[in-house]
């Protein structure tokens, strides 16, 4: 279990750092197995990632402070690399 936890933490930090390098989005620190990311348009981001095989959560309706925010769950390294590449291409 500890190995899985450590792997998840490492993957979260890698994803966080890569998202910080994308100019048109903002990523918020997290201690969980997900990252909250503010994008130009959460609905478009949701659709884009869904078309590429990733289901994320659009948080816009949850609270006014979360407008245009999405929640992305950290997964396997190869999956994380794929959704990060999609976001880099779309917003980078």
PDB file of C-alpha atoms in Angstrom, residues 6 21 42 51 79:
ATOM      1  CA  UNK A   6       4.270   6.989  -2.873  1.00  0.00           C
ATOM      2  CA  UNK A  21       4.160  25.127 -17.302  1.00  0.00           C
ATOM      3  CA  UNK A  42     -14.408  23.837 -18.376  1.00  0.00           C
ATOM      4  CA  UNK A  51     -12.962  12.589 -26.804  1.00  0.00           C
ATOM      5  CA  UNK A  79      -2.401   7.756 -18.703  1.00  0.00           C
TER       6      UNK A  79
END
